[in-house]
Short mmCIF file of C-alpha atoms in Angstrom, two decimals:
data_model
loop_
_atom_site.label_atom_id
_atom_site.label_comp_id
_atom_site.label_asym_id
_atom_site.label_seq_id
_atom_site.Cartn_x
_atom_site.Cartn_y
_atom_site.Cartn_z
CA ASP A 26 49.10 -7.91 -70.61
CA GLY A 27 51.02 -6.83 -73.70
CA GLY A 28 52.43 -3.38 -73.72
CA ILE A 29 55.33 -1.04 -73.21
CA THR A 30 56.86 -0.55 -69.81
CA GLN A 31 58.96 2.48 -69.04
CA SER A 32 60.93 2.91 -65.84
CA PRO A 33 61.39 4.76 -63.70
CA LYS A 34 58.27 6.89 -63.87
CA TYR A 35 59.97 9.78 -62.07
CA LEU A 36 63.67 10.42 -61.86
CA PHE A 37 65.67 13.17 -60.24
CA ARG A 38 69.33 13.67 -61.02
CA LYS A 39 72.02 16.20 -60.41
CA GLU A 40 73.46 18.19 -63.28
CA GLY A 41 76.38 16.43 -64.93
CA GLN A 42 75.19 12.90 -64.24
CA ASN A 43 74.27 10.45 -66.96
CA VAL A 44 70.93 8.71 -66.54
CA THR A 45 69.45 5.72 -68.32
CA LEU A 46 65.74 5.32 -68.95
CA SER A 47 64.41 1.83 -69.51
CA CYS A 48 61.91 0.80 -72.16
CA GLU A 49 60.70 -2.78 -72.53
CA GLN A 50 57.99 -4.12 -74.84
CA ASN A 51 56.36 -7.53 -75.14
CA LEU A 52 54.38 -6.77 -78.27
CA ASN A 53 56.87 -8.45 -80.60
CA HIS A 54 57.36 -5.15 -82.41
CA ASP A 55 60.44 -4.63 -84.52
CA ALA A 56 60.56 -0.84 -84.34
CA MET A 57 61.05 1.23 -81.21
CA TYR A 58 61.30 4.95 -80.66
CA TRP A 59 62.18 7.57 -78.10
CA TYR A 60 60.38 10.90 -78.07
CA ARG A 61 60.78 13.89 -75.83
CA GLN A 62 57.68 15.87 -74.86
CA ASP A 63 57.99 19.48 -73.72
CA PRO A 64 55.09 21.88 -73.09
CA GLY A 65 54.23 23.78 -76.23
CA GLN A 66 56.67 21.79 -78.36
CA GLY A 67 54.83 18.54 -78.83
CA LEU A 68 56.77 15.34 -79.32
CA ARG A 69 60.22 15.40 -80.85
CA LEU A 70 61.99 12.27 -82.03
CA ILE A 71 65.28 11.51 -80.31
CA TYR A 72 66.26 8.09 -81.70
CA TYR A 73 64.56 5.19 -83.36
CA SER A 74 65.39 1.62 -84.17
CA GLN A 75 63.74 -0.45 -86.86
CA ILE A 76 65.53 -3.67 -86.05
CA VAL A 77 67.85 -5.18 -83.46
CA ASN A 78 71.42 -3.86 -83.49
CA ASP A 79 70.46 -0.89 -85.63
CA PHE A 80 69.25 2.59 -84.75
CA GLN A 81 69.08 6.05 -86.30
CA LYS A 82 69.21 9.57 -84.98
CA GLY A 83 66.00 11.49 -84.87
CA ASP A 84 65.60 15.25 -84.88
CA ILE A 85 67.17 15.99 -81.49
CA ALA A 86 69.73 13.24 -80.87
CA GLU A 87 72.51 15.42 -79.47
CA GLY A 88 73.30 14.56 -75.86
CA TYR A 89 71.50 11.21 -76.00
CA SER A 90 72.56 7.65 -76.73
CA VAL A 91 70.70 4.37 -77.22
CA SER A 92 71.33 0.69 -77.73
CA ARG A 93 69.22 -2.08 -79.22
CA GLU A 94 70.77 -5.38 -78.23
CA LYS A 95 67.45 -7.15 -77.77
CA LYS A 96 64.19 -6.85 -79.65
CA GLU A 97 62.30 -6.17 -76.44
CA SER A 98 64.52 -3.45 -75.04
CA PHE A 99 65.54 0.05 -76.15
CA PRO A 100 67.18 1.98 -73.29
CA LEU A 101 67.90 5.68 -73.59
CA THR A 102 70.85 7.35 -71.88
CA VAL A 103 70.63 11.05 -71.23
CA THR A 104 74.22 12.19 -71.04
CA SER A 105 75.75 15.20 -69.34
CA ALA A 106 76.14 16.70 -72.82
CA GLN A 107 72.39 17.22 -73.10
CA LYS A 108 71.96 20.90 -72.31
CA ASN A 109 68.36 20.83 -71.20
CA PRO A 110 67.53 17.30 -70.07
CA THR A 111 64.54 18.04 -67.85
CA ALA A 112 61.58 16.70 -69.81
CA PHE A 113 59.00 13.97 -70.22
CA TYR A 114 60.37 11.04 -72.22
CA LEU A 115 58.12 8.70 -74.16
CA CYS A 116 59.02 5.32 -75.59
CA ALA A 117 56.97 3.80 -78.38
CA SER A 118 56.95 0.78 -80.64
CA SER A 119 55.26 -0.22 -83.89
CA PHE A 120 54.28 -3.32 -85.77
CA PRO A 121 56.82 -5.46 -87.54
CA ARG A 122 58.29 -4.30 -90.79
CA GLY A 123 56.11 -5.09 -93.75
CA THR A 124 52.93 -4.86 -91.72
CA TYR A 125 53.27 -1.30 -90.59
CA THR A 126 49.90 0.34 -89.99
CA GLY A 127 51.20 3.69 -88.86
CA GLU A 128 50.16 3.21 -85.29
CA LEU A 129 52.64 3.80 -82.53
CA PHE A 130 52.08 2.21 -79.14
CA PHE A 131 53.31 4.37 -76.31
CA GLY A 132 54.50 3.72 -72.82
CA GLU A 133 53.38 5.84 -69.90
CA GLY A 134 56.51 7.93 -69.95
CA SER A 135 59.38 8.85 -67.66
CA ARG A 136 59.67 12.31 -66.19
CA LEU A 137 63.27 13.36 -65.68
CA THR A 138 64.12 16.36 -63.56
CA VAL A 139 67.68 17.58 -63.39
CA LEU A 140 68.42 19.63 -60.33
CA ALA B 19 62.24 18.86 -93.60
CA GLN B 20 58.62 18.09 -93.06
CA SER B 21 56.79 19.93 -90.32
CA VAL B 22 53.36 19.84 -88.73
CA SER B 23 51.52 22.92 -87.47
CA GLN B 24 48.73 23.00 -84.97
CA HIS B 25 47.64 26.59 -84.62
CA ASN B 26 45.25 26.17 -81.71
CA HIS B 27 47.36 25.62 -78.61
CA HIS B 28 44.56 25.86 -76.06
CA VAL B 29 40.87 25.44 -76.71
CA ILE B 30 38.09 25.73 -74.16
CA LEU B 31 34.58 24.57 -75.05
CA SER B 32 31.34 23.92 -73.29
CA GLU B 33 29.80 20.47 -73.42
CA ALA B 34 27.81 19.84 -76.61
CA ALA B 35 29.76 22.45 -78.56
CA SER B 36 31.29 21.48 -81.88
CA LEU B 37 35.02 21.02 -82.17
CA GLU B 38 37.46 21.60 -84.98
CA LEU B 39 41.21 21.44 -84.41
CA GLY B 40 43.47 22.53 -87.20
CA CYS B 41 46.45 20.61 -88.54
CA ASN B 42 48.61 21.61 -91.50
CA TYR B 43 51.73 19.93 -92.76
CA SER B 44 54.48 21.03 -95.05
CA TYR B 45 55.41 18.33 -97.50
CA GLY B 46 54.50 18.00 -101.14
CA GLY B 47 54.74 14.25 -101.41
CA THR B 48 52.46 11.44 -100.32
CA VAL B 49 51.83 11.33 -96.61
CA ASN B 50 50.05 9.29 -94.02
CA LEU B 51 48.25 11.35 -91.38
CA PHE B 52 47.32 10.67 -87.79
CA TRP B 53 45.65 12.16 -84.77
CA TYR B 54 46.73 10.96 -81.34
CA VAL B 55 45.13 11.82 -78.02
CA GLN B 56 46.57 11.97 -74.52
CA TYR B 57 43.93 11.94 -71.77
CA PRO B 58 45.03 13.23 -68.36
CA GLY B 59 47.23 10.65 -66.68
CA GLN B 60 47.07 8.23 -69.59
CA HIS B 61 49.43 7.28 -72.36
CA LEU B 62 49.16 8.57 -75.90
CA GLN B 63 46.81 6.58 -78.10
CA LEU B 64 45.72 6.63 -81.71
CA LEU B 65 42.47 8.45 -82.43
CA LEU B 66 42.34 7.99 -86.20
CA LYS B 67 44.51 7.75 -89.28
CA TYR B 68 44.45 8.40 -93.00
CA PHE B 69 46.44 6.31 -95.46
CA SER B 70 44.48 6.50 -98.71
CA GLY B 71 40.97 6.41 -100.14
CA ASP B 72 38.07 8.35 -98.65
CA PRO B 73 39.53 11.61 -97.32
CA LEU B 74 36.97 11.68 -94.52
CA VAL B 75 38.07 9.24 -91.86
CA LYS B 76 36.27 8.27 -88.71
CA GLY B 77 37.95 7.36 -85.48
CA ILE B 78 37.06 6.35 -81.97
CA LYS B 79 34.65 8.23 -79.70
CA GLY B 80 32.86 10.04 -82.52
CA PHE B 81 35.88 11.89 -83.87
CA GLU B 82 36.50 12.37 -87.58
CA ALA B 83 39.08 14.12 -89.70
CA GLU B 84 39.14 15.32 -93.28
CA PHE B 85 42.23 15.22 -95.47
CA ILE B 86 42.29 18.14 -97.91
CA LYS B 87 45.31 17.61 -100.10
CA SER B 88 45.16 21.02 -101.79
CA LYS B 89 45.29 22.71 -98.40
CA PHE B 90 47.82 20.31 -96.83
CA SER B 91 45.38 19.97 -93.97
CA PHE B 92 43.97 17.22 -91.78
CA ASN B 93 41.59 18.89 -89.36
CA LEU B 94 39.98 17.00 -86.52
CA ARG B 95 36.27 17.41 -85.84
CA LYS B 96 33.60 16.29 -83.43
CA PRO B 97 30.00 17.53 -83.65
CA SER B 98 29.35 17.55 -79.91
CA VAL B 99 32.11 17.34 -77.33
CA GLN B 100 31.84 15.81 -73.88
CA TRP B 101 33.63 16.60 -70.66
CA SER B 102 35.54 13.32 -71.10
CA ASP B 103 37.11 14.67 -74.31
CA THR B 104 39.32 16.92 -72.21
CA ALA B 105 42.80 15.94 -73.36
CA GLU B 106 45.76 16.96 -75.43
CA TYR B 107 45.50 16.22 -79.13
CA PHE B 108 48.45 15.73 -81.46
CA CYS B 109 48.50 15.65 -85.22
CA ALA B 110 51.26 13.57 -86.83
CA VAL B 111 52.59 12.97 -90.33
CA LYS B 112 54.55 10.12 -91.83
CA LEU B 113 56.12 10.26 -95.26
CA THR B 114 55.27 7.22 -97.33
CA GLY B 115 58.48 5.33 -97.87
CA GLY B 116 60.06 7.26 -95.04
CA GLY B 117 60.37 4.37 -92.66
CA ASN B 118 58.26 4.35 -89.54
CA LYS B 119 59.16 7.85 -88.44
CA LEU B 120 56.32 10.14 -87.36
CA THR B 121 56.61 13.90 -87.06
CA PHE B 122 54.26 15.37 -84.47
CA GLY B 123 52.70 18.78 -84.15
CA THR B 124 52.98 20.84 -80.99
CA GLY B 125 49.64 19.66 -79.66
CA THR B 126 46.33 21.29 -78.72
CA GLN B 127 45.15 21.24 -75.16
CA LEU B 128 41.35 20.90 -75.14
CA LYS B 129 39.35 21.63 -72.02
CA VAL B 130 35.64 20.87 -72.04
CA GLU B 131 33.63 22.58 -69.35
CA LEU B 132 30.36 21.30 -67.94
#
């Protein structure tokens, strides 16, 4: 089945450790996104990438890093510089450039808890 | 910067009641508007969208939304809710020509009681 796979689903880490969340899609989408979801704050954009080897900061990029070496993959690293990393992280993708319909396709999310 | 406001954070309704969830955005230019829904334990999915044309748009599961440009609003409605509509609802805005970046509201948690 086509879709977006995020892993791991749950992750526990100690404070000060970097963690990397995986996001893979087989929808042949050019654009991929990382959002953070916190109760009462909705979804906030961390980073997005419209094409391979290119990405832009979103609204809350500080303390995060990404790479886009392959079309299918857009991993997110939560670094020790992120002051409040405990959250639910959502990866999404959208149709190729030029055929954008506005619809984002989301993965099931990764819940990170920093102890 | 653009922003999206959803004033109802928690809504509780009985089955068969009518629903209206508010969404206002702050941007004077041309926008595309969306409602997404997140059912318990499921991933976010698109409910409906407005790009242009008829300001009253219909989505899945009997939902509709009306774009009122003068009020910068895109409220979601359903005439008669069901228990299965219990979910969190998010309004989102995209600037036309602004790439594929969506700005989401804070969400409204809807609980429908039997």
